[in-house]
Amino acid sequence: MKEYRVLEVKQSIFANNDKDADKLRQELKEENTFLLNVMSSPGSGKTTMLTKTIAALKEEIQIGVMEADIDSDVDADTIAHTGVKVIQLHTGGMCHLDADMTRQGIQQLGTEELDLVVLENVGNLVCPAEFDTGAVKNAMILSVPEGHDKPLKYPLIFQVCDVLIINKIDVLPYFDFDLDKVREYALMRNPKLKIFPISAKTGEGMEDWVNWLRDEIRSYQDSSELKG
Amino acid sequence: MKEYRVLEVKQSIFANNDKDADKLRQELKEENTFLLNVMSSPGSGKTTMLTKTIAALKEEIQIGVMEADIDSDVDADTIAHTGVKVIQLHTGGMCHLDADMTRQGIQQLGTEELDLVVLENVGNLVCPAEFDTGAVKNAMILSVPEGHDKPLKYPLIFQVCDVLIINKIDVLPYFDFDLDKVREYALMRNPKLKIFPISAKTGEGMEDWVNWLRDEIRSYQDSSELKG
């Protein structure tokens, strides 16, 4: 038996996504739920990073996950094994999620008792960056094998993100990837970007990222008392 | 001095892209130019694969390259060093190229004397797959670090491609990537798919891919006499 539902999200009817995203952010603030939007290329390790983040936080924070994909339930199935609430969103070919599509997921998932909802966006460095989902914070994952030139090629996603997670640092010796250069290029796009080099596989660097996320959730919530 | 031009492609005015793509294919057939559309995720190694393919074929085949990107000239600059004709296409934020945008590139590049034009599409597994560019053949590159589950998550791109190049096989020992599984999943999407595991970096497997491409170009052209 599947331990998650699959939702076929519908194309939005709202012309003004920015306005709708602000409205969703307000709705989530009222229930004190922190929405984190995670974007990356296909295969950057979003799901593995998320699995480890959940393991580190789930005893203290109530977590839910929305897995968006064109098709397939591979990721929702993986996340379901962590024991947190999860829903699979199918975009029916669309390469992004906007605020209303995100809201459809939020409503199906049921988020009132949750402290943190993570939206794992469609694997893509272009379209997801163009739509405000209503998230409190946007994170992107860039993995070492993808190369350090990505901030030069995909400026927008680096501009809209608050956090850049550089994943798969365990394979740095096998790739021509310059950590200093990627920092330089990424900060050129967005000087406020927080950068966390990690290996979700080995756990290296995960602590700094998890601490940052915990602090953000705590300062977002009205008091330091978490739900549940 | 730059050895390539940069073209800001304009949004197409044609409502029926499929029809326009057929028209472009006909125009290219009349000048006997083979258009290859190459798609992949960001960082899969398209440009390195292309550099090696050019090196293997440029003495016998006249080659031109169109590098499409949201922004930046990184790839055109790399290809310009191989000595072939190259143009950089900027899509101005659009995540794909359709047939008319491809034609704008073809016209600026000047392709009459060319046997092969390679279109390096925007790095993305979703949008580019939705638009017929007018190419004779579509190739996609999937790199080992991206994972073997990609045919499950991005069905369309595997369906529209003639060739799947599995790149970065030199790092297979460091990743949980199953070559048999990716073959199985990819062929499930498209039983006619030709699959070439390669390492553009070390050259392993490149010969089979290059031989396939050479054969396709020869059989496309009216006689086995290539131009130039």
mmCIF file of C-alpha atoms in Angstrom, chain A residues 22-214:
data_model
loop_
_atom_site.group_PDB
_atom_site.id
_atom_site.type_symbol
_atom_site.label_atom_id
_atom_site.label_comp_id
_atom_site.label_asym_id
_atom_site.label_seq_id
_atom_site.Cartn_x
_atom_site.Cartn_y
_atom_site.Cartn_z
ATOM 1 C CA ASP A 22 1.893 36.835 -1.041
ATOM 2 C CA LYS A 23 -1.610 35.674 -0.108
ATOM 3 C CA LEU A 24 -0.420 32.075 0.371
ATOM 4 C CA ARG A 25 2.520 33.289 2.468
ATOM 5 C CA GLN A 26 0.025 35.148 4.674
ATOM 6 C CA GLU A 27 -2.215 32.061 4.986
ATOM 7 C CA LEU A 28 0.769 29.939 6.019
ATOM 8 C CA LYS A 29 1.961 32.574 8.506
ATOM 9 C CA GLU A 30 -1.446 32.429 10.179
ATOM 10 C CA GLU A 31 -0.992 28.715 10.850
ATOM 11 C CA ASN A 32 2.708 29.278 11.612
ATOM 12 C CA THR A 33 3.886 26.853 8.926
ATOM 13 C CA PHE A 34 7.265 27.561 7.317
ATOM 14 C CA LEU A 35 7.317 26.726 3.590
ATOM 15 C CA LEU A 36 10.720 25.961 2.083
ATOM 16 C CA ASN A 37 10.956 25.730 -1.721
ATOM 17 C CA VAL A 38 13.850 23.577 -2.940
ATOM 18 C CA MET A 39 14.957 23.841 -6.561
ATOM 19 C CA SER A 40 17.742 22.207 -8.584
ATOM 20 C CA SER A 41 18.662 20.373 -11.759
ATOM 21 C CA PRO A 42 17.514 16.790 -12.129
ATOM 22 C CA GLY A 43 19.858 14.490 -10.266
ATOM 23 C CA SER A 44 21.491 17.023 -7.950
ATOM 24 C CA GLY A 45 20.508 14.989 -4.906
ATOM 25 C CA LYS A 46 17.477 16.932 -3.608
ATOM 26 C CA THR A 47 15.755 13.840 -2.252
ATOM 27 C CA THR A 48 18.849 12.455 -0.506
ATOM 28 C CA MET A 49 19.574 15.875 1.020
ATOM 29 C CA LEU A 50 15.973 16.053 2.168
ATOM 30 C CA THR A 51 16.004 12.559 3.668
ATOM 31 C CA LYS A 52 19.049 13.478 5.766
ATOM 32 C CA THR A 53 17.575 16.849 6.761
ATOM 33 C CA ILE A 54 14.376 15.130 7.910
ATOM 34 C CA ALA A 55 16.375 12.597 9.934
ATOM 35 C CA ALA A 56 18.194 15.444 11.684
ATOM 36 C CA LEU A 57 15.086 17.508 12.491
ATOM 37 C CA LYS A 58 12.072 15.253 12.776
ATOM 38 C CA GLU A 59 12.283 14.703 16.539
ATOM 39 C CA GLU A 60 11.979 18.420 17.235
ATOM 40 C CA ILE A 61 10.049 19.772 14.252
ATOM 41 C CA GLN A 62 6.855 18.540 12.578
ATOM 42 C CA ILE A 63 7.686 18.126 8.885
ATOM 43 C CA GLY A 64 5.683 17.571 5.719
ATOM 44 C CA VAL A 65 6.956 17.153 2.166
ATOM 45 C CA MET A 66 5.445 17.879 -1.236
ATOM 46 C CA GLU A 67 7.281 16.128 -4.058
ATOM 47 C CA ALA A 68 6.633 17.746 -7.429
ATOM 48 C CA ASP A 69 7.405 15.891 -10.628
ATOM 49 C CA ILE A 70 6.194 15.737 -14.183
ATOM 50 C CA ASP A 71 5.498 12.073 -13.622
ATOM 51 C CA SER A 72 6.464 9.164 -11.340
ATOM 52 C CA ASP A 73 6.285 8.692 -7.563
ATOM 53 C CA VAL A 74 9.910 7.682 -7.031
ATOM 54 C CA ASP A 75 10.690 10.532 -4.642
ATOM 55 C CA ALA A 76 7.472 10.441 -2.607
ATOM 56 C CA ASP A 77 8.081 6.749 -2.039
ATOM 57 C CA THR A 78 11.601 7.474 -0.734
ATOM 58 C CA ILE A 79 10.406 10.261 1.553
ATOM 59 C CA ALA A 80 7.475 8.175 2.848
ATOM 60 C CA HIS A 81 10.057 5.816 4.346
ATOM 61 C CA THR A 82 11.323 8.622 6.613
ATOM 62 C CA GLY A 83 7.953 8.578 8.374
ATOM 63 C CA VAL A 84 6.945 12.179 7.656
ATOM 64 C CA LYS A 85 3.753 13.265 5.903
ATOM 65 C CA VAL A 86 4.268 13.342 2.145
ATOM 66 C CA ILE A 87 2.284 14.017 -0.996
ATOM 67 C CA GLN A 88 3.302 13.569 -4.630
ATOM 68 C CA LEU A 89 2.314 16.413 -6.966
ATOM 69 C CA HIS A 90 2.128 15.691 -10.682
ATOM 70 C CA THR A 91 2.366 18.767 -12.860
ATOM 71 C CA GLY A 92 1.108 17.085 -16.021
ATOM 72 C CA GLY A 93 4.020 18.235 -18.163
ATOM 73 C CA MET A 94 4.374 21.705 -16.637
ATOM 74 C CA CYS A 95 7.939 22.522 -15.672
ATOM 75 C CA HIS A 96 7.172 24.613 -12.597
ATOM 76 C CA LEU A 97 4.810 25.160 -9.695
ATOM 77 C CA ASP A 98 3.218 28.525 -9.036
ATOM 78 C CA ALA A 99 1.523 29.707 -5.846
ATOM 79 C CA ASP A 100 -1.892 28.287 -6.633
ATOM 80 C CA MET A 101 -0.483 24.881 -7.579
ATOM 81 C CA THR A 102 1.472 24.945 -4.324
ATOM 82 C CA ARG A 103 -1.729 25.804 -2.442
ATOM 83 C CA GLN A 104 -3.472 22.778 -3.996
ATOM 84 C CA GLY A 105 -0.702 20.624 -2.543
ATOM 85 C CA ILE A 106 -0.810 22.354 0.860
ATOM 86 C CA GLN A 107 -4.556 21.768 1.101
ATOM 87 C CA GLN A 108 -4.313 18.095 0.187
ATOM 88 C CA LEU A 109 -1.358 17.499 2.491
ATOM 89 C CA GLY A 110 -2.987 19.230 5.481
ATOM 90 C CA THR A 111 -0.370 21.436 7.081
ATOM 91 C CA GLU A 112 -1.978 23.010 10.152
ATOM 92 C CA GLU A 113 -0.020 20.944 12.656
ATOM 93 C CA LEU A 114 3.228 21.199 10.694
ATOM 94 C CA ASP A 115 6.162 23.497 11.476
ATOM 95 C CA LEU A 116 7.929 22.946 8.185
ATOM 96 C CA VAL A 117 6.659 22.037 4.724
ATOM 97 C CA VAL A 118 9.293 21.358 2.094
ATOM 98 C CA LEU A 119 8.314 21.717 -1.534
ATOM 99 C CA GLU A 120 10.668 19.729 -3.730
ATOM 100 C CA ASN A 121 10.149 21.587 -6.990
ATOM 101 C CA VAL A 122 10.443 20.093 -10.510
ATOM 102 C CA GLY A 123 14.087 19.389 -11.464
ATOM 103 C CA ASN A 124 14.880 22.399 -13.612
ATOM 104 C CA LEU A 125 17.041 25.529 -13.268
ATOM 105 C CA VAL A 126 14.868 27.749 -15.425
ATOM 106 C CA CYS A 127 11.086 27.654 -15.039
ATOM 107 C CA PRO A 128 10.740 27.102 -11.268
ATOM 108 C CA ALA A 129 12.831 30.233 -10.664
ATOM 109 C CA GLU A 130 10.272 32.328 -12.535
ATOM 110 C CA PHE A 131 7.357 31.596 -10.206
ATOM 111 C CA ASP A 132 7.014 32.661 -6.576
ATOM 112 C CA THR A 133 5.490 29.627 -4.831
ATOM 113 C CA GLY A 134 4.612 31.511 -1.635
ATOM 114 C CA ALA A 135 7.605 30.015 0.187
ATOM 115 C CA VAL A 136 9.254 31.806 3.118
ATOM 116 C CA LYS A 137 12.681 30.807 1.832
ATOM 117 C CA ASN A 138 14.010 29.449 -1.459
ATOM 118 C CA ALA A 139 16.925 27.037 -1.549
ATOM 119 C CA MET A 140 18.738 25.638 -4.528
ATOM 120 C CA ILE A 141 21.041 22.668 -4.774
ATOM 121 C CA LEU A 142 23.927 22.649 -7.196
ATOM 122 C CA SER A 143 25.904 19.426 -7.297
ATOM 123 C CA VAL A 144 29.623 19.202 -8.002
ATOM 124 C CA PRO A 145 29.285 17.164 -11.246
ATOM 125 C CA GLU A 146 27.170 19.953 -12.774
ATOM 126 C CA GLY A 147 30.119 22.340 -12.898
ATOM 127 C CA HIS A 148 30.975 25.683 -11.312
ATOM 128 C CA ASP A 149 29.825 27.758 -14.287
ATOM 129 C CA LYS A 150 26.097 27.408 -13.531
ATOM 130 C CA PRO A 151 25.656 30.862 -11.934
ATOM 131 C CA LEU A 152 26.899 32.323 -15.223
ATOM 132 C CA LYS A 153 24.396 30.325 -17.252
ATOM 133 C CA TYR A 154 21.303 30.397 -15.027
ATOM 134 C CA PRO A 155 21.351 33.812 -13.348
ATOM 135 C CA LEU A 156 17.726 34.034 -12.195
ATOM 136 C CA ILE A 157 17.653 30.992 -9.922
ATOM 137 C CA PHE A 158 20.712 32.277 -8.038
ATOM 138 C CA GLN A 159 19.053 35.685 -7.695
ATOM 139 C CA VAL A 160 15.772 34.385 -6.244
ATOM 140 C CA CYS A 161 17.328 31.921 -3.790
ATOM 141 C CA ASP A 162 18.252 32.621 -0.171
ATOM 142 C CA VAL A 163 20.420 29.545 0.146
ATOM 143 C CA LEU A 164 22.775 27.674 -2.172
ATOM 144 C CA ILE A 165 23.584 24.119 -1.133
ATOM 145 C CA ILE A 166 26.577 22.721 -2.997
ATOM 146 C CA ASN A 167 26.041 18.971 -2.864
ATOM 147 C CA LYS A 168 28.226 15.933 -3.614
ATOM 148 C CA ILE A 169 31.443 17.514 -2.293
ATOM 149 C CA ASP A 170 32.599 13.924 -1.613
ATOM 150 C CA VAL A 171 33.310 13.578 -5.358
ATOM 151 C CA LEU A 172 35.274 16.861 -5.663
ATOM 152 C CA PRO A 173 38.517 14.964 -6.396
ATOM 153 C CA TYR A 174 37.000 13.433 -9.546
ATOM 154 C CA PHE A 175 35.625 16.601 -11.119
ATOM 155 C CA ASP A 176 37.013 19.865 -12.396
ATOM 156 C CA PHE A 177 34.896 21.921 -9.980
ATOM 157 C CA ASP A 178 36.272 25.040 -8.300
ATOM 158 C CA LEU A 179 34.499 25.852 -5.010
ATOM 159 C CA ASP A 180 36.038 29.341 -4.865
ATOM 160 C CA LYS A 181 34.862 30.132 -8.376
ATOM 161 C CA VAL A 182 31.314 28.947 -7.774
ATOM 162 C CA ARG A 183 31.176 31.109 -4.627
ATOM 163 C CA GLU A 184 32.464 34.090 -6.563
ATOM 164 C CA TYR A 185 30.013 33.622 -9.461
ATOM 165 C CA ALA A 186 27.029 32.899 -7.192
ATOM 166 C CA LEU A 187 27.689 35.906 -4.932
ATOM 167 C CA MET A 188 28.040 38.077 -8.038
ATOM 168 C CA ARG A 189 24.421 37.111 -8.838
ATOM 169 C CA ASN A 190 23.251 37.485 -5.261
ATOM 170 C CA PRO A 191 25.534 38.943 -2.570
ATOM 171 C CA LYS A 192 23.145 37.863 0.230
ATOM 172 C CA LEU A 193 23.207 34.168 -0.733
ATOM 173 C CA LYS A 194 24.038 31.770 2.119
ATOM 174 C CA ILE A 195 26.279 28.981 0.810
ATOM 175 C CA PHE A 196 26.570 25.505 2.358
ATOM 176 C CA PRO A 197 28.935 22.955 0.763
ATOM 177 C CA ILE A 198 27.692 19.512 1.799
ATOM 178 C CA SER A 199 27.706 15.842 0.971
ATOM 179 C CA ALA A 200 24.235 14.464 1.643
ATOM 180 C CA LYS A 201 25.744 11.013 1.106
ATOM 181 C CA THR A 202 28.516 11.207 3.731
ATOM 182 C CA GLY A 203 26.848 13.825 5.944
ATOM 183 C CA GLU A 204 29.731 16.293 5.648
ATOM 184 C CA GLY A 205 28.561 19.896 6.087
ATOM 185 C CA MET A 206 24.956 18.857 6.834
ATOM 186 C CA GLU A 207 25.084 20.242 10.371
ATOM 187 C CA ASP A 208 25.609 23.861 9.301
ATOM 188 C CA TRP A 209 22.726 23.655 6.852
ATOM 189 C CA VAL A 210 20.402 22.006 9.373
ATOM 190 C CA ASN A 211 21.312 24.588 12.044
ATOM 191 C CA TRP A 212 20.571 27.403 9.649
ATOM 192 C CA LEU A 213 17.191 25.903 8.750
ATOM 193 C CA ARG A 214 16.269 25.293 12.411
#
